[in-house]
mmCIF file of C-alpha atoms in Angstrom:
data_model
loop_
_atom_site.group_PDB
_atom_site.id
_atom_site.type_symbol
_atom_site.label_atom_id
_atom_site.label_comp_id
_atom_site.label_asym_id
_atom_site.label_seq_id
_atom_site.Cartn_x
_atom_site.Cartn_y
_atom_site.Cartn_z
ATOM 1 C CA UNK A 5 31.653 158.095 86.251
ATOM 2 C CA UNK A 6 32.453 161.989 86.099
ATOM 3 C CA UNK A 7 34.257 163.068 82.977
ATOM 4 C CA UNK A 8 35.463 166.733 82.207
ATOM 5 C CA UNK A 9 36.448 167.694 78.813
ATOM 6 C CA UNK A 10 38.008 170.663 77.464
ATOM 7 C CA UNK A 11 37.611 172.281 74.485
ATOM 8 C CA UNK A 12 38.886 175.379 73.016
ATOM 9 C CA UNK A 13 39.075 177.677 69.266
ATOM 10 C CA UNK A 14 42.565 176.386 68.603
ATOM 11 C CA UNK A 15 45.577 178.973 67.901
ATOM 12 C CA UNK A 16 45.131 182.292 69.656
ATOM 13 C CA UNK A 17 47.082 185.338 68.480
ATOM 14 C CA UNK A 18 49.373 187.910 70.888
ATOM 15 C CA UNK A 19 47.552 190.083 72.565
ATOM 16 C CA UNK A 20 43.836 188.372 72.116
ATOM 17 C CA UNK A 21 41.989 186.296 74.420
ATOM 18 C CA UNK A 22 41.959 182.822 75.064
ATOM 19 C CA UNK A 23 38.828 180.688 75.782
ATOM 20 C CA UNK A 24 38.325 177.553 77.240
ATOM 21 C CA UNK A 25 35.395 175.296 77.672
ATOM 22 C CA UNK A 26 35.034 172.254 80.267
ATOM 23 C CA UNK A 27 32.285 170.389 79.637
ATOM 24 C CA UNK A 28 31.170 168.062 82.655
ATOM 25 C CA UNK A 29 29.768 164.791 82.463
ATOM 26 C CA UNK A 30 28.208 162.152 85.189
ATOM 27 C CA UNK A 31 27.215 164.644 87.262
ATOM 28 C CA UNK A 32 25.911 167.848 87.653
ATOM 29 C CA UNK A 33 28.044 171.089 88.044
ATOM 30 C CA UNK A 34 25.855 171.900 90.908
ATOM 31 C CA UNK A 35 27.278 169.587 93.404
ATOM 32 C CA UNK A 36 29.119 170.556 96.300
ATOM 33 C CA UNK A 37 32.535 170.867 94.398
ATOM 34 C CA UNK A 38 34.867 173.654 93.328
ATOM 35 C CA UNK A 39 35.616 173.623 89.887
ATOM 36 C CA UNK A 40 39.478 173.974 89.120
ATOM 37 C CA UNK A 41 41.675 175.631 85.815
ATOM 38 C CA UNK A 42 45.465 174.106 85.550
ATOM 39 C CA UNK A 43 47.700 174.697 82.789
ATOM 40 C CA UNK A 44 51.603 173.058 82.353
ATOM 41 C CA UNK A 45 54.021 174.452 80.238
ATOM 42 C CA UNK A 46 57.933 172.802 79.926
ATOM 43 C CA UNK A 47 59.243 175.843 81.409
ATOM 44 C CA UNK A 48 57.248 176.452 84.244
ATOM 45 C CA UNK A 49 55.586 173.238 85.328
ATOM 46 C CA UNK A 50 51.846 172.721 86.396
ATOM 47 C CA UNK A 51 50.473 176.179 87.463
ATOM 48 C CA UNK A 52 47.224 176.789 88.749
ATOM 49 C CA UNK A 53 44.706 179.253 87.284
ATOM 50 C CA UNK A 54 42.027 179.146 89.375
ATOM 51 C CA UNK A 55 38.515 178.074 90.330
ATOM 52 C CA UNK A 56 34.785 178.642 90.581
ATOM 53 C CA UNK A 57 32.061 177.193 93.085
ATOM 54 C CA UNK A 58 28.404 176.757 91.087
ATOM 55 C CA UNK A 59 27.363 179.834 93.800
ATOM 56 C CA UNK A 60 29.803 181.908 91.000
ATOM 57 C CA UNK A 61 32.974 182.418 94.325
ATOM 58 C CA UNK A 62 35.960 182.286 92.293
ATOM 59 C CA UNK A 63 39.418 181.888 93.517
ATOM 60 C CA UNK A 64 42.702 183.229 90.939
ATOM 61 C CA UNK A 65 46.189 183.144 90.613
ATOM 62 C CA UNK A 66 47.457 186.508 91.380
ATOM 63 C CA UNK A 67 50.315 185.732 88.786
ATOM 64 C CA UNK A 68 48.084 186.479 86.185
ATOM 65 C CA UNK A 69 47.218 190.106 87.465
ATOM 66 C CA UNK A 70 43.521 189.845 86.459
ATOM 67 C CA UNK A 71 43.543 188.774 83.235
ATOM 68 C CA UNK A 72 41.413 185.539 83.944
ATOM 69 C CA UNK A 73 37.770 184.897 84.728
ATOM 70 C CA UNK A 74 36.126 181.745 84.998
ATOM 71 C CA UNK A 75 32.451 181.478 84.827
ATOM 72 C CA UNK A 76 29.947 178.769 84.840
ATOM 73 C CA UNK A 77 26.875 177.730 83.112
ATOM 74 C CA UNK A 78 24.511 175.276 84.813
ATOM 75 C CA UNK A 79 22.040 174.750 82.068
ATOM 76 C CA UNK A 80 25.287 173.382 79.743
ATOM 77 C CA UNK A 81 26.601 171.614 82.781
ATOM 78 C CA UNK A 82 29.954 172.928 81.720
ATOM 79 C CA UNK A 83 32.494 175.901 83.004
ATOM 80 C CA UNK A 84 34.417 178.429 81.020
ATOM 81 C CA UNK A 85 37.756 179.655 81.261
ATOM 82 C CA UNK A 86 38.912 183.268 79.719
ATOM 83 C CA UNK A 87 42.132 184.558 79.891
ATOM 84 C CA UNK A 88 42.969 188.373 78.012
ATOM 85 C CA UNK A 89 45.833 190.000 76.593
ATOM 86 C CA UNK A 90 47.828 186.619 76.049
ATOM 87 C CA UNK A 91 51.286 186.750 74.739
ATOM 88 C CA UNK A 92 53.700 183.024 73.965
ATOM 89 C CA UNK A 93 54.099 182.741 77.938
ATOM 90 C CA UNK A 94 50.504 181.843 78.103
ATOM 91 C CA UNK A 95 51.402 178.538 75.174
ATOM 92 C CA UNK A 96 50.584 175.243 77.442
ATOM 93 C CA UNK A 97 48.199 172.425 77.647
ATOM 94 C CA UNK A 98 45.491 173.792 79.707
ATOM 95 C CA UNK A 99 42.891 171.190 81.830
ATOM 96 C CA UNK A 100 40.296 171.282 83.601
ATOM 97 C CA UNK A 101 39.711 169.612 86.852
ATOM 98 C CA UNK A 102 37.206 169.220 89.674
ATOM 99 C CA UNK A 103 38.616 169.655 93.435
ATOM 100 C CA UNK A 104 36.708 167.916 96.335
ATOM 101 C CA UNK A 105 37.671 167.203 99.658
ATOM 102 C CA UNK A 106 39.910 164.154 98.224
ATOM 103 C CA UNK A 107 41.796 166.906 96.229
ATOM 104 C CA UNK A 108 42.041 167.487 92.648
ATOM 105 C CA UNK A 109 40.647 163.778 91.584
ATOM 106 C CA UNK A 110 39.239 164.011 88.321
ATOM 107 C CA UNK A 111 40.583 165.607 85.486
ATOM 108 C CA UNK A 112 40.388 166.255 81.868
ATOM 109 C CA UNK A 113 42.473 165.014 79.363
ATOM 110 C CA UNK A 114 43.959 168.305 78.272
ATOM 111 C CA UNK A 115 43.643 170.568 75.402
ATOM 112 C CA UNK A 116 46.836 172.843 73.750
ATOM 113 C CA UNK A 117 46.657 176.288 73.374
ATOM 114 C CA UNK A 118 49.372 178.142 70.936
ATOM 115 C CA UNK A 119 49.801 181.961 71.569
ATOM 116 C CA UNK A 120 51.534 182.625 68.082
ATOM 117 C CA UNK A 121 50.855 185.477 65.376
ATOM 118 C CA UNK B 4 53.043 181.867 97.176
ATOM 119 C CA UNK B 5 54.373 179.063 99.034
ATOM 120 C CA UNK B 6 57.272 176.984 97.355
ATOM 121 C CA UNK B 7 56.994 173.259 97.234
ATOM 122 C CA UNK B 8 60.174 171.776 96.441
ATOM 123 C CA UNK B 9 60.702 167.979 95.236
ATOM 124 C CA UNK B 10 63.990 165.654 95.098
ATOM 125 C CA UNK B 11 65.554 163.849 93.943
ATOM 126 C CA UNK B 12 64.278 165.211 90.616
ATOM 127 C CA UNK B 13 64.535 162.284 89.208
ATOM 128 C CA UNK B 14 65.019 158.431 90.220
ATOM 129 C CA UNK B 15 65.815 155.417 88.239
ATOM 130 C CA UNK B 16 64.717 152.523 90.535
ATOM 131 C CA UNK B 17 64.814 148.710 89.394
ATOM 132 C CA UNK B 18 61.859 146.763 89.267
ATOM 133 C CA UNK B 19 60.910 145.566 91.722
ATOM 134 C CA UNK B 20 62.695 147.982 94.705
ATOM 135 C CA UNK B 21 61.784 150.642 96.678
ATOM 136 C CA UNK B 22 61.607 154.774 95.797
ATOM 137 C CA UNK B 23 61.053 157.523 97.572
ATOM 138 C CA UNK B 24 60.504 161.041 96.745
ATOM 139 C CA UNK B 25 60.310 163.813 98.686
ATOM 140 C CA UNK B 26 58.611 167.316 98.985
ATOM 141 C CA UNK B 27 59.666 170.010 101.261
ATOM 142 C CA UNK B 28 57.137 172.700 101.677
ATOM 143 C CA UNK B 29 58.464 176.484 101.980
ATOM 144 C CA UNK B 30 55.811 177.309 104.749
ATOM 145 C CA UNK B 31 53.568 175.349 106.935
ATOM 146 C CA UNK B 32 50.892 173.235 105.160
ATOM 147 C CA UNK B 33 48.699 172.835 108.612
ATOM 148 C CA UNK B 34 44.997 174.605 107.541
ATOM 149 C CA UNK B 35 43.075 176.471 110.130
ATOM 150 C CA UNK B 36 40.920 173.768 110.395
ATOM 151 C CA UNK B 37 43.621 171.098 111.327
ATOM 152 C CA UNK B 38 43.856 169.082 108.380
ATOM 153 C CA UNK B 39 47.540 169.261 105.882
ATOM 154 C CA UNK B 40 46.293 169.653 102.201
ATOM 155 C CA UNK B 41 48.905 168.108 100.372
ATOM 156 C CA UNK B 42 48.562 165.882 97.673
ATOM 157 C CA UNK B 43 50.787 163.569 95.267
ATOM 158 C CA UNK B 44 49.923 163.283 91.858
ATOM 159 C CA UNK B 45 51.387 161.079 89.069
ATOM 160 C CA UNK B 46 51.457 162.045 84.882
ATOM 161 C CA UNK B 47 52.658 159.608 82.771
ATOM 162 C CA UNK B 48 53.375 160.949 78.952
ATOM 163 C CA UNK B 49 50.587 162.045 77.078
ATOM 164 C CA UNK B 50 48.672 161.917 79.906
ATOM 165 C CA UNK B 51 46.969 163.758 82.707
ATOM 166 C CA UNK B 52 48.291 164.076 86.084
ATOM 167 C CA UNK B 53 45.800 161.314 88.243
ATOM 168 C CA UNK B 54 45.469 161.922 92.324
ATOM 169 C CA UNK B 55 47.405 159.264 94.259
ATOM 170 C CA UNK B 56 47.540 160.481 97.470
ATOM 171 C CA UNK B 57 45.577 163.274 99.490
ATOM 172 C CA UNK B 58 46.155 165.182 102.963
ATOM 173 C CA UNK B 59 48.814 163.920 103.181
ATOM 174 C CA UNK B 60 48.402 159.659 103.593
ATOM 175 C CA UNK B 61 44.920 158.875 102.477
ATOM 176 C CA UNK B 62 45.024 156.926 99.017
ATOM 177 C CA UNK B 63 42.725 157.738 96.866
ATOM 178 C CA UNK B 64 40.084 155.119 95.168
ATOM 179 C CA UNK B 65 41.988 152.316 93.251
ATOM 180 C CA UNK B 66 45.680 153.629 94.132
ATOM 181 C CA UNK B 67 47.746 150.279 94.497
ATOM 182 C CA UNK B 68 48.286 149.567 98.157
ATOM 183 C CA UNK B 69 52.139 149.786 97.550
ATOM 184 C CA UNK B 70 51.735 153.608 97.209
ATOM 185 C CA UNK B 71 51.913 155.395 100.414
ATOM 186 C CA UNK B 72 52.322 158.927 102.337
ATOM 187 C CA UNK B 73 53.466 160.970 105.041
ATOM 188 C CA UNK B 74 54.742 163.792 106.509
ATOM 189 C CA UNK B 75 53.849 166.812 108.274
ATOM 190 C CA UNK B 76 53.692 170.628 109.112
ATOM 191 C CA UNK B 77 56.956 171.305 106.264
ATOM 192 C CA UNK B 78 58.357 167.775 105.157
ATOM 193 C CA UNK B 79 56.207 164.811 102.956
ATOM 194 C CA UNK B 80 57.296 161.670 101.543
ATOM 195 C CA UNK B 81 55.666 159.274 99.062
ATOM 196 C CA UNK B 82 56.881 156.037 98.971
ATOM 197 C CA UNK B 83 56.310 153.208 96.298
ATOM 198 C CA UNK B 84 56.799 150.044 98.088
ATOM 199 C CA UNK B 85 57.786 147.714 95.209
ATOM 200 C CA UNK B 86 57.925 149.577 92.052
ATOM 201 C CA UNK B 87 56.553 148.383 89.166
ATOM 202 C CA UNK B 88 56.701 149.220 85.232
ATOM 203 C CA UNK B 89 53.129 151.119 85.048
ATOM 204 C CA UNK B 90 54.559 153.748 87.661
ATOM 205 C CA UNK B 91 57.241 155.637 85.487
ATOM 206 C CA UNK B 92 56.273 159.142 84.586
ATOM 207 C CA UNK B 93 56.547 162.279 87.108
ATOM 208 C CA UNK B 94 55.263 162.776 90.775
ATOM 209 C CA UNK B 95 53.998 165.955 91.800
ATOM 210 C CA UNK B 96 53.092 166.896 95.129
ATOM 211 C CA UNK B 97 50.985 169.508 95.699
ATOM 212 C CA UNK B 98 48.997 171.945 98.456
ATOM 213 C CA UNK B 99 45.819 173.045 98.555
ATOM 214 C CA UNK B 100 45.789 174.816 102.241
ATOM 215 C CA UNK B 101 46.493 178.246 101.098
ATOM 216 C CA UNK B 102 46.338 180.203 97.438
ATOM 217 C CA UNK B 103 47.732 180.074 95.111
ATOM 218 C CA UNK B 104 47.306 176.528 94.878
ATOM 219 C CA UNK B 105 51.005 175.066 93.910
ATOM 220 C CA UNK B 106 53.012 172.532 92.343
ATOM 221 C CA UNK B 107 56.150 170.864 93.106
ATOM 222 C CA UNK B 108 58.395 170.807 90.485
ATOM 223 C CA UNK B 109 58.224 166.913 89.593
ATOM 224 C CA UNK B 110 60.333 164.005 90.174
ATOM 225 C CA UNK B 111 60.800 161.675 87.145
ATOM 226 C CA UNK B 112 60.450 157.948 88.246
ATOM 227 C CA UNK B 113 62.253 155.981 85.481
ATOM 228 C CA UNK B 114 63.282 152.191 85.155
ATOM 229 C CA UNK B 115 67.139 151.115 85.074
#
């Protein structure tokens, strides 16, 4: 059974950079499966980040005008989520999620990220 | 970006009954390769959202049969058959044909 966990430093300050980890389990990252970045605030909903294919293709929300990359190491079996110059808009659980061609069917349980000084 | 947009936003149903919620699409979810990427997705509280449904009708593995889809090009539906008390929460749809992958806005399902 495939499992994805996030994981994350806790409280981020204005203006820093927030990082993400999803560790994968029950299968390899390698498979033939895009690898997805949602976050949901109150305000604004579930909004998608964006994504990475284990080739290293990556797919972004223009909404956040290049501040996000999303990477991916093989030999962890896990992908990484970065997003820059955060301010409290950015504040919202963040998960991780893998995206086949049954849609978004397996996701992780969600971690909370604070923007606050 | 294209604008899905859910009602009623939200629906108190008795046990038991029928809902429906619906999920109008701003643009036309048909992909170049023919199939309609749009999903429904269910969060209860505390919880991640889990896939029901994906392009449009097809249930995903272990979805109750009493969950269902439909719809095309603009206009989806997901329908709950006989609702029961483990289905309270919000629905989402959303569509995967073009990016930015979107959300609807969520319809709460509660019990009278």
């Amino acid at each position: 059974q495939v499992q994805l966990q996030e994981s994350g430093p806790g409280p981020v300050k204005p203006s820093g950079t927030l990082s993400l980890i999803c560790d994968v389990s029950g299968e390899s990252i390698s498979s033939s499966h895009w690898w997805n970045w949602v976050r949901q605030t109150p305000g604004k909903g579930l909004e998608w980040i964006g994504e990475i294919y284990i080739s290293g293709s990556t797919n972004y929300n223009p909404s956040l005008s290049g501040r996000v990359t999303i990477s991916v190491d093989k030999s962890k079996n896990q992908f990484s989520l970065r997003l820059t110059s955060v301010t409290s808009a950015d504040t919202a659980v963040y998960y991780c999620a893998r995206f086949t061609e049954t849609g978004m069917d397996v996701w992780g349980q969600g971690t909370t990220v604070t923007v606050s000084s | 970006e294209i604008v899905l947009t859910q009602t009623p936003p939200s629906s108190p149903v008795t046990l038991g009954q029928p809902a429906s919620i619906s999920c109008r699409s701003s643009q036309n979810l048909v992909h170049n390769n023919g199939y309609t990427y749009l999903s429904w997705l269910h969060q209860r509280p505390g919880q991640p959202p889990r896939l029901l449904i994906y392009k449009v009708f097809n249930r995903f593995s272990g979805v109750p049969d009493r969950f269902s889809g439909s719809g095309a090009r603009t206009e989806f539906t997901l329908k709950i058959s006989r609702v029961e008390a483990e289905d309270v929460g919000v629905y989402y749809c959303m569509q995967t044909t073009q990016f930015p992958y979107t959300f609807g806005q969520g319809t709460k399902l509660e019990i009278k």
